[in-house]
PDB file of N, CA and C in Angstrom:
ATOM      1  N   MET O 126       1.478  16.189  -8.156  1.00 88.00           N
ATOM      2  CA  MET O 126       1.846  15.761  -6.828  1.00 88.00           C
ATOM      3  C   MET O 126       2.936  14.688  -6.977  1.00 88.00           C
ATOM      4  N   LYS O 127       3.974  14.817  -6.188  1.00 95.00           N
ATOM      5  CA  LYS O 127       5.122  13.922  -6.276  1.00 95.00           C
ATOM      6  C   LYS O 127       5.201  13.025  -5.038  1.00 95.00           C
ATOM      7  N   ILE O 128       5.492  11.743  -5.255  1.00 96.00           N
ATOM      8  CA  ILE O 128       5.709  10.816  -4.145  1.00 96.00           C
ATOM      9  C   ILE O 128       7.129  11.042  -3.648  1.00 96.00           C
ATOM     10  N   THR O 129       7.254  11.453  -2.382  1.00 97.00           N
ATOM     11  CA  THR O 129       8.570  11.793  -1.840  1.00 97.00           C
ATOM     12  C   THR O 129       9.103  10.777  -0.841  1.00 97.00           C
ATOM     13  N   ASP O 130       8.271   9.844  -0.377  1.00 97.00           N
ATOM     14  CA  ASP O 130       8.755   8.820   0.544  1.00 97.00           C
ATOM     15  C   ASP O 130       7.771   7.661   0.555  1.00 97.00           C
ATOM     16  N   VAL O 131       8.325   6.454   0.641  1.00 98.00           N
ATOM     17  CA  VAL O 131       7.515   5.248   0.800  1.00 98.00           C
ATOM     18  C   VAL O 131       8.163   4.419   1.892  1.00 98.00           C
ATOM     19  N   ARG O 132       7.380   4.038   2.880  1.00 97.00           N
ATOM     20  CA  ARG O 132       7.872   3.189   3.970  1.00 97.00           C
ATOM     21  C   ARG O 132       7.030   1.927   4.016  1.00 97.00           C
ATOM     22  N   ILE O 133       7.718   0.801   4.160  1.00 97.00           N
ATOM     23  CA  ILE O 133       7.056  -0.502   4.163  1.00 97.00           C
ATOM     24  C   ILE O 133       7.293  -1.176   5.508  1.00 97.00           C
ATOM     25  N   ARG O 134       6.222  -1.710   6.079  1.00 95.00           N
ATOM     26  CA  ARG O 134       6.326  -2.512   7.301  1.00 95.00           C
ATOM     27  C   ARG O 134       5.850  -3.917   6.947  1.00 95.00           C
ATOM     28  N   LYS O 135       6.783  -4.858   6.918  1.00 91.00           N
ATOM     29  CA  LYS O 135       6.467  -6.233   6.535  1.00 91.00           C
ATOM     30  C   LYS O 135       5.658  -6.909   7.635  1.00 91.00           C
ATOM     31  N   ILE O 136       4.686  -7.709   7.226  1.00 88.00           N
ATOM     32  CA  ILE O 136       3.855  -8.481   8.153  1.00 88.00           C
ATOM     33  C   ILE O 136       4.483  -9.865   8.281  1.00 88.00           C
ATOM     34  N   THR O 137       4.724 -10.311   9.510  1.00 81.00           N
ATOM     35  CA  THR O 137       5.385 -11.600   9.718  1.00 81.00           C
ATOM     36  C   THR O 137       4.397 -12.761   9.794  1.00 81.00           C
ATOM     37  N   ALA O 138       3.144 -12.489  10.078  1.00 76.00           N
ATOM     38  CA  ALA O 138       2.159 -13.569  10.201  1.00 76.00           C
ATOM     39  C   ALA O 138       1.833 -14.153   8.830  1.00 76.00           C
ATOM     40  N   GLU O 139       1.485 -15.423   8.818  1.00 84.00           N
ATOM     41  CA  GLU O 139       1.051 -16.071   7.581  1.00 84.00           C
ATOM     42  C   GLU O 139      -0.275 -15.463   7.149  1.00 84.00           C
ATOM     43  N   GLY O 140      -0.516 -15.470   5.868  1.00 88.00           N
ATOM     44  CA  GLY O 140      -1.771 -14.949   5.349  1.00 88.00           C
ATOM     45  C   GLY O 140      -1.543 -14.189   4.066  1.00 88.00           C
ATOM     46  N   LYS O 141      -2.613 -13.615   3.565  1.00 93.00           N
ATOM     47  CA  LYS O 141      -2.552 -12.922   2.281  1.00 93.00           C
ATOM     48  C   LYS O 141      -1.942 -11.533   2.375  1.00 93.00           C
ATOM     49  N   MET O 142      -2.089 -10.868   3.527  1.00 93.00           N
ATOM     50  CA  MET O 142      -1.517  -9.539   3.665  1.00 93.00           C
ATOM     51  C   MET O 142      -0.023  -9.668   3.927  1.00 93.00           C
ATOM     52  N   LYS O 143       0.788  -9.063   3.056  1.00 95.00           N
ATOM     53  CA  LYS O 143       2.239  -9.211   3.125  1.00 95.00           C
ATOM     54  C   LYS O 143       2.922  -8.034   3.801  1.00 95.00           C
ATOM     55  N   ALA O 144       2.349  -6.827   3.681  1.00 96.00           N
ATOM     56  CA  ALA O 144       2.996  -5.643   4.251  1.00 96.00           C
ATOM     57  C   ALA O 144       2.002  -4.495   4.299  1.00 96.00           C
ATOM     58  N   ILE O 145       2.399  -3.462   5.052  1.00 97.00           N
ATOM     59  CA  ILE O 145       1.628  -2.219   5.144  1.00 97.00           C
ATOM     60  C   ILE O 145       2.560  -1.089   4.685  1.00 97.00           C
ATOM     61  N   ALA O 146       2.030  -0.197   3.861  1.00 97.00           N
ATOM     62  CA  ALA O 146       2.842   0.910   3.346  1.00 97.00           C
ATOM     63  C   ALA O 146       2.293   2.255   3.808  1.00 97.00           C
ATOM     64  N   SER O 147       3.214   3.205   3.933  1.00 97.00           N
ATOM     65  CA  SER O 147       2.862   4.612   4.140  1.00 97.00           C
ATOM     66  C   SER O 147       3.514   5.381   3.000  1.00 97.00           C
ATOM     67  N   VAL O 148       2.748   6.243   2.348  1.00 97.00           N
ATOM     68  CA  VAL O 148       3.248   7.009   1.206  1.00 97.00           C
ATOM     69  C   VAL O 148       3.123   8.495   1.514  1.00 97.00           C
ATOM     70  N   THR O 149       4.239   9.221   1.330  1.00 97.00           N
ATOM     71  CA  THR O 149       4.261  10.667   1.555  1.00 97.00           C
ATOM     72  C   THR O 149       4.272  11.380   0.207  1.00 97.00           C
ATOM     73  N   PHE O 150       3.466  12.428   0.109  1.00 96.00           N
ATOM     74  CA  PHE O 150       3.371  13.232  -1.100  1.00 96.00           C
ATOM     75  C   PHE O 150       3.912  14.631  -0.821  1.00 96.00           C
ATOM     76  N   ASP O 151       4.795  15.103  -1.698  1.00 97.00           N
ATOM     77  CA  ASP O 151       5.343  16.462  -1.621  1.00 97.00           C
ATOM     78  C   ASP O 151       5.922  16.802  -0.252  1.00 97.00           C
ATOM     79  N   ASP O 152       6.403  15.817   0.476  1.00 97.00           N
ATOM     80  CA  ASP O 152       6.941  16.028   1.830  1.00 97.00           C
ATOM     81  C   ASP O 152       5.959  16.750   2.746  1.00 97.00           C
ATOM     82  N   GLU O 153       4.657  16.663   2.425  1.00 97.00           N
ATOM     83  CA  GLU O 153       3.659  17.415   3.194  1.00 97.00           C
ATOM     84  C   GLU O 153       2.436  16.610   3.609  1.00 97.00           C
ATOM     85  N   PHE O 154       2.160  15.497   2.926  1.00 96.00           N
ATOM     86  CA  PHE O 154       0.921  14.760   3.190  1.00 96.00           C
ATOM     87  C   PHE O 154       1.221  13.270   3.125  1.00 96.00           C
ATOM     88  N   VAL O 155       0.768  12.517   4.128  1.00 96.00           N
ATOM     89  CA  VAL O 155       1.047  11.078   4.169  1.00 96.00           C
ATOM     90  C   VAL O 155      -0.253  10.279   4.248  1.00 96.00           C
ATOM     91  N   VAL O 156      -0.256   9.137   3.561  1.00 96.00           N
ATOM     92  CA  VAL O 156      -1.359   8.189   3.653  1.00 96.00           C
ATOM     93  C   VAL O 156      -0.784   6.908   4.243  1.00 96.00           C
ATOM     94  N   HIS O 157      -1.295   6.500   5.406  1.00 96.00           N
ATOM     95  CA  HIS O 157      -0.856   5.294   6.102  1.00 96.00           C
ATOM     96  C   HIS O 157      -1.798   4.135   5.776  1.00 96.00           C
ATOM     97  N   ASP O 158      -1.368   2.948   6.119  1.00 95.00           N
ATOM     98  CA  ASP O 158      -2.194   1.733   6.085  1.00 95.00           C
ATOM     99  C   ASP O 158      -2.649   1.318   4.688  1.00 95.00           C
ATOM    100  N   ILE O 159      -1.773   1.500   3.684  1.00 97.00           N
ATOM    101  CA  ILE O 159      -2.026   0.931   2.364  1.00 97.00           C
ATOM    102  C   ILE O 159      -1.509  -0.503   2.429  1.00 97.00           C
ATOM    103  N   LYS O 160      -2.389  -1.453   2.177  1.00 96.00           N
ATOM    104  CA  LYS O 160      -2.033  -2.861   2.349  1.00 96.00           C
ATOM    105  C   LYS O 160      -1.473  -3.456   1.052  1.00 96.00           C
ATOM    106  N   ILE O 161      -0.443  -4.291   1.191  1.00 96.00           N
ATOM    107  CA  ILE O 161       0.056  -5.085   0.074  1.00 96.00           C
ATOM    108  C   ILE O 161      -0.484  -6.492   0.298  1.00 96.00           C
ATOM    109  N   ILE O 162      -1.299  -6.958  -0.652  1.00 95.00           N
ATOM    110  CA  ILE O 162      -2.002  -8.227  -0.503  1.00 95.00           C
ATOM    111  C   ILE O 162      -1.635  -9.147  -1.660  1.00 95.00           C
ATOM    112  N   ASP O 163      -1.436 -10.428  -1.328  1.00 93.00           N
ATOM    113  CA  ASP O 163      -1.156 -11.440  -2.337  1.00 93.00           C
ATOM    114  C   ASP O 163      -2.474 -12.094  -2.717  1.00 93.00           C
ATOM    115  N   GLY O 164      -2.985 -11.737  -3.884  1.00 92.00           N
ATOM    116  CA  GLY O 164      -4.268 -12.266  -4.345  1.00 92.00           C
ATOM    117  C   GLY O 164      -4.098 -13.366  -5.371  1.00 92.00           C
ATOM    118  N   LYS O 165      -5.203 -13.801  -5.963  1.00 93.00           N
ATOM    119  CA  LYS O 165      -5.193 -14.870  -6.958  1.00 93.00           C
ATOM    120  C   LYS O 165      -4.323 -14.535  -8.159  1.00 93.00           C
ATOM    121  N   ASN O 166      -4.298 -13.263  -8.539  1.00 93.00           N
ATOM    122  CA  ASN O 166      -3.546 -12.840  -9.721  1.00 93.00           C
ATOM    123  C   ASN O 166      -2.260 -12.115  -9.365  1.00 93.00           C
ATOM    124  N   GLY O 167      -1.740 -12.340  -8.171  1.00 93.00           N
ATOM    125  CA  GLY O 167      -0.494 -11.702  -7.745  1.00 93.00           C
ATOM    126  C   GLY O 167      -0.727 -10.587  -6.744  1.00 93.00           C
ATOM    127  N   LEU O 168       0.324  -9.809  -6.505  1.00 94.00           N
ATOM    128  CA  LEU O 168       0.251  -8.735  -5.515  1.00 94.00           C
ATOM    129  C   LEU O 168      -0.602  -7.573  -6.015  1.00 94.00           C
ATOM    130  N   PHE O 169      -1.324  -6.949  -5.071  1.00 96.00           N
ATOM    131  CA  PHE O 169      -2.043  -5.714  -5.364  1.00 96.00           C
ATOM    132  C   PHE O 169      -2.061  -4.866  -4.104  1.00 96.00           C
ATOM    133  N   ILE O 170      -2.410  -3.591  -4.267  1.00 96.00           N
ATOM    134  CA  ILE O 170      -2.525  -2.708  -3.105  1.00 96.00           C
ATOM    135  C   ILE O 170      -4.000  -2.468  -2.802  1.00 96.00           C
ATOM    136  N   ALA O 171      -4.290  -2.291  -1.516  1.00 95.00           N
ATOM    137  CA  ALA O 171      -5.635  -1.944  -1.058  1.00 95.00           C
ATOM    138  C   ALA O 171      -5.500  -0.668  -0.237  1.00 95.00           C
ATOM    139  N   MET O 172      -6.247   0.338  -0.626  1.00 96.00           N
ATOM    140  CA  MET O 172      -6.182   1.616   0.062  1.00 96.00           C
ATOM    141  C   MET O 172      -6.815   1.493   1.451  1.00 96.00           C
ATOM    142  N   PRO O 173      -6.478   2.419   2.368  1.00 95.00           N
ATOM    143  CA  PRO O 173      -7.068   2.357   3.718  1.00 95.00           C
ATOM    144  C   PRO O 173      -8.596   2.422   3.629  1.00 95.00           C
ATOM    145  N   SER O 174      -9.257   1.603   4.424  1.00 92.00           N
ATOM    146  CA  SER O 174     -10.721   1.554   4.363  1.00 92.00           C
ATOM    147  C   SER O 174     -11.313   1.395   5.751  1.00 92.00           C
ATOM    148  N   ARG O 175     -12.610   1.576   5.813  1.00 92.00           N
ATOM    149  CA  ARG O 175     -13.365   1.452   7.066  1.00 92.00           C
ATOM    150  C   ARG O 175     -14.573   0.565   6.802  1.00 92.00           C
ATOM    151  N   LYS O 176     -14.903  -0.266   7.768  1.00 89.00           N
ATOM    152  CA  LYS O 176     -16.061  -1.147   7.640  1.00 89.00           C
ATOM    153  C   LYS O 176     -17.328  -0.322   7.776  1.00 89.00           C
ATOM    154  N   MET O 177     -18.250  -0.547   6.843  1.00 88.00           N
ATOM    155  CA  MET O 177     -19.515   0.183   6.831  1.00 88.00           C
ATOM    156  C   MET O 177     -20.660  -0.827   6.832  1.00 88.00           C
ATOM    157  N   GLY O 178     -21.307  -0.997   7.941  1.00 82.00           N
ATOM    158  CA  GLY O 178     -22.469  -1.875   7.982  1.00 82.00           C
ATOM    159  C   GLY O 178     -22.140  -3.349   7.907  1.00 82.00           C
ATOM    160  N   GLU O 179     -22.891  -4.064   7.085  1.00 83.00           N
ATOM    161  CA  GLU O 179     -22.837  -5.530   7.010  1.00 83.00           C
ATOM    162  C   GLU O 179     -21.694  -6.040   6.132  1.00 83.00           C
ATOM    163  N   GLY O 180     -20.468  -5.855   6.582  1.00 81.00           N
ATOM    164  CA  GLY O 180     -19.338  -6.405   5.862  1.00 81.00           C
ATOM    165  C   GLY O 180     -18.836  -5.591   4.691  1.00 81.00           C
ATOM    166  N   ASP O 181     -19.478  -4.475   4.382  1.00 88.00           N
ATOM    167  CA  ASP O 181     -19.027  -3.613   3.298  1.00 88.00           C
ATOM    168  C   ASP O 181     -17.886  -2.739   3.785  1.00 88.00           C
ATOM    169  N   PHE O 182     -16.906  -2.507   2.914  1.00 87.00           N
ATOM    170  CA  PHE O 182     -15.789  -1.630   3.238  1.00 87.00           C
ATOM    171  C   PHE O 182     -15.776  -0.467   2.264  1.00 87.00           C
ATOM    172  N   ARG O 183     -15.408   0.699   2.771  1.00 90.00           N
ATOM    173  CA  ARG O 183     -15.338   1.904   1.933  1.00 90.00           C
ATOM    174  C   ARG O 183     -13.967   2.527   2.130  1.00 90.00           C
ATOM    175  N   ASP O 184     -13.302   2.856   1.005  1.00 91.00           N
ATOM    176  CA  ASP O 184     -11.994   3.494   1.087  1.00 91.00           C
ATOM    177  C   ASP O 184     -12.098   4.839   1.802  1.00 91.00           C
ATOM    178  N   ILE O 185     -11.125   5.092   2.676  1.00 92.00           N
ATOM    179  CA  ILE O 185     -11.045   6.374   3.376  1.00 92.00           C
ATOM    180  C   ILE O 185     -10.326   7.391   2.503  1.00 92.00           C
ATOM    181  N   ALA O 186      -9.260   6.939   1.849  1.00 91.00           N
ATOM    182  CA  ALA O 186      -8.493   7.782   0.932  1.00 91.00           C
ATOM    183  C   ALA O 186      -8.156   6.935  -0.282  1.00 91.00           C
ATOM    184  N   HIS O 187      -8.244   7.527  -1.466  1.00 92.00           N
ATOM    185  CA  HIS O 187      -7.933   6.774  -2.677  1.00 92.00           C
ATOM    186  C   HIS O 187      -7.648   7.728  -3.824  1.00 92.00           C
ATOM    187  N   PRO O 188      -6.852   7.275  -4.807  1.00 93.00           N
ATOM    188  CA  PRO O 188      -6.578   8.105  -5.977  1.00 93.00           C
ATOM    189  C   PRO O 188      -7.830   8.200  -6.849  1.00 93.00           C
ATOM    190  N   LEU O 189      -7.956   9.314  -7.545  1.00 94.00           N
ATOM    191  CA  LEU O 189      -9.127   9.512  -8.399  1.00 94.00           C
ATOM    192  C   LEU O 189      -8.912   9.014  -9.822  1.00 94.00           C
ATOM    193  N   THR O 190      -7.659   8.827 -10.218  1.00 95.00           N
ATOM    194  CA  THR O 190      -7.389   8.352 -11.578  1.00 95.00           C
ATOM    195  C   THR O 190      -6.554   7.077 -11.528  1.00 95.00           C
ATOM    196  N   SER O 191      -6.674   6.273 -12.585  1.00 95.00           N
ATOM    197  CA  SER O 191      -5.878   5.041 -12.649  1.00 95.00           C
ATOM    198  C   SER O 191      -4.396   5.369 -12.811  1.00 95.00           C
ATOM    199  N   GLU O 192      -4.073   6.474 -13.449  1.00 95.00           N
ATOM    200  CA  GLU O 192      -2.672   6.888 -13.584  1.00 95.00           C
ATOM    201  C   GLU O 192      -2.049   7.139 -12.210  1.00 95.00           C
ATOM    202  N   THR O 193      -2.761   7.834 -11.351  1.00 94.00           N
ATOM    203  CA  THR O 193      -2.253   8.105 -10.002  1.00 94.00           C
ATOM    204  C   THR O 193      -2.157   6.816  -9.202  1.00 94.00           C
ATOM    205  N   ARG O 194      -3.158   5.949  -9.309  1.00 95.00           N
ATOM    206  CA  ARG O 194      -3.123   4.660  -8.606  1.00 95.00           C
ATOM    207  C   ARG O 194      -1.898   3.862  -9.052  1.00 95.00           C
ATOM    208  N   ASN O 195      -1.606   3.858 -10.340  1.00 96.00           N
ATOM    209  CA  ASN O 195      -0.457   3.112 -10.852  1.00 96.00           C
ATOM    210  C   ASN O 195       0.861   3.695 -10.366  1.00 96.00           C
ATOM    211  N   ARG O 196       0.963   5.023 -10.279  1.00 96.00           N
ATOM    212  CA  ARG O 196       2.188   5.643  -9.746  1.00 96.00           C
ATOM    213  C   ARG O 196       2.404   5.238  -8.294  1.00 96.00           C
ATOM    214  N   ILE O 197       1.331   5.246  -7.504  1.00 96.00           N
ATOM    215  CA  ILE O 197       1.416   4.849  -6.097  1.00 96.00           C
ATOM    216  C   ILE O 197       1.789   3.375  -5.997  1.00 96.00           C
ATOM    217  N   LYS O 198       1.106   2.537  -6.768  1.00 97.00           N
ATOM    218  CA  LYS O 198       1.379   1.092  -6.764  1.00 97.00           C
ATOM    219  C   LYS O 198       2.821   0.812  -7.151  1.00 97.00           C
ATOM    220  N   ASP O 199       3.297   1.444  -8.202  1.00 97.00           N
ATOM    221  CA  ASP O 199       4.669   1.214  -8.667  1.00 97.00           C
ATOM    222  C   ASP O 199       5.698   1.631  -7.620  1.00 97.00           C
ATOM    223  N   ALA O 200       5.459   2.760  -6.956  1.00 97.00           N
ATOM    224  CA  ALA O 200       6.379   3.233  -5.918  1.00 97.00           C
ATOM    225  C   ALA O 200       6.386   2.273  -4.725  1.00 97.00           C
ATOM    226  N   ILE O 201       5.214   1.789  -4.335  1.00 97.00           N
ATOM    227  CA  ILE O 201       5.109   0.854  -3.213  1.00 97.00           C
ATOM    228  C   ILE O 201       5.789  -0.465  -3.561  1.00 97.00           C
ATOM    229  N   PHE O 202       5.511  -1.015  -4.748  1.00 97.00           N
ATOM    230  CA  PHE O 202       6.113  -2.296  -5.140  1.00 97.00           C
ATOM    231  C   PHE O 202       7.623  -2.181  -5.289  1.00 97.00           C
ATOM    232  N   ALA O 203       8.128  -1.047  -5.770  1.00 97.00           N
ATOM    233  CA  ALA O 203       9.578  -0.854  -5.885  1.00 97.00           C
ATOM    234  C   ALA O 203      10.231  -0.920  -4.504  1.00 97.00           C
ATOM    235  N   GLU O 204       9.625  -0.262  -3.530  1.00 96.00           N
ATOM    236  CA  GLU O 204      10.175  -0.270  -2.174  1.00 96.00           C
ATOM    237  C   GLU O 204      10.022  -1.652  -1.534  1.00 96.00           C
ATOM    238  N   TYR O 205       8.910  -2.319  -1.790  1.00 95.00           N
ATOM    239  CA  TYR O 205       8.684  -3.671  -1.262  1.00 95.00           C
ATOM    240  C   TYR O 205       9.709  -4.643  -1.853  1.00 95.00           C
ATOM    241  N   ASP O 206       9.935  -4.580  -3.164  1.00 94.00           N
ATOM    242  CA  ASP O 206      10.933  -5.435  -3.808  1.00 94.00           C
ATOM    243  C   ASP O 206      12.324  -5.170  -3.244  1.00 94.00           C
ATOM    244  N   LYS O 207      12.627  -3.900  -2.991  1.00 94.00           N
ATOM    245  CA  LYS O 207      13.919  -3.540  -2.400  1.00 94.00           C
ATOM    246  C   LYS O 207      14.062  -4.170  -1.012  1.00 94.00           C
ATOM    247  N   LEU O 208      13.010  -4.100  -0.221  1.00 91.00           N
ATOM    248  CA  LEU O 208      13.008  -4.693   1.116  1.00 91.00           C
ATOM    249  C   LEU O 208      13.261  -6.204   1.034  1.00 91.00           C
ATOM    250  N   LEU O 209      12.586  -6.872   0.111  1.00 89.00           N
ATOM    251  CA  LEU O 209      12.752  -8.319  -0.040  1.00 89.00           C
ATOM    252  C   LEU O 209      14.157  -8.670  -0.519  1.00 89.00           C
ATOM    253  N   SER O 210      14.711  -7.884  -1.429  1.00 89.00           N
ATOM    254  CA  SER O 210      16.037  -8.187  -1.971  1.00 89.00           C
ATOM    255  C   SER O 210      17.151  -7.939  -0.952  1.00 89.00           C
ATOM    256  N   GLU O 211      16.876  -7.113   0.053  1.00 85.00           N
ATOM    257  CA  GLU O 211      17.868  -6.869   1.110  1.00 85.00           C
ATOM    258  C   GLU O 211      17.924  -8.012   2.110  1.00 85.00           C
ATOM    259  N   GLY O 212      17.095  -9.030   1.890  1.00 74.00           N
ATOM    260  CA  GLY O 212      17.122 -10.188   2.778  1.00 74.00           C
ATOM    261  C   GLY O 212      16.278 -10.034   4.016  1.00 74.00           C
ATOM    262  N   ASN O 213      15.353  -9.085   3.994  1.00 52.00           N
ATOM    263  CA  ASN O 213      14.494  -8.863   5.152  1.00 52.00           C
ATOM    264  C   ASN O 213      13.193  -9.636   5.054  1.00 52.00           C
ATOM    265  N   ASN O 214      13.139 -10.644   4.162  1.00 47.00           N
ATOM    266  CA  ASN O 214      11.905 -11.416   4.064  1.00 47.00           C
ATOM    267  C   ASN O 214      11.989 -12.663   4.922  1.00 47.00           C
ATOM    268  N   ASP O 215      10.880 -12.991   5.537  1.00 50.00           N
ATOM    269  CA  ASP O 215      10.807 -14.136   6.438  1.00 50.00           C
ATOM    270  C   ASP O 215      10.145 -15.334   5.782  1.00 50.00           C
ATOM    271  N   ASP O 216       9.856 -15.225   4.461  1.00 47.00           N
ATOM    272  CA  ASP O 216       9.162 -16.301   3.751  1.00 47.00           C
ATOM    273  C   ASP O 216      10.074 -17.464   3.470  1.00 47.00           C
TER     274      ASP O 216
END
């Protein structure tokens, strides 16, 4: 499966969440609401999730292998870095 498009929507509010990404695969399937979060150890992605019960969250869609997760993460961070370098950051 090939990543054919990545779109980033920067979040302007202060906080740990920096942006929301949508990733398209093979020009046929898209996953929305992948969050870019600034954590203790730097940026990471959080897959779309739903609240289940008492504060627990469960991913709605997620990669099954770490290799696939890394390809998605790398594509998202490349597009996010491009967005920041174009001067579209409000930080």
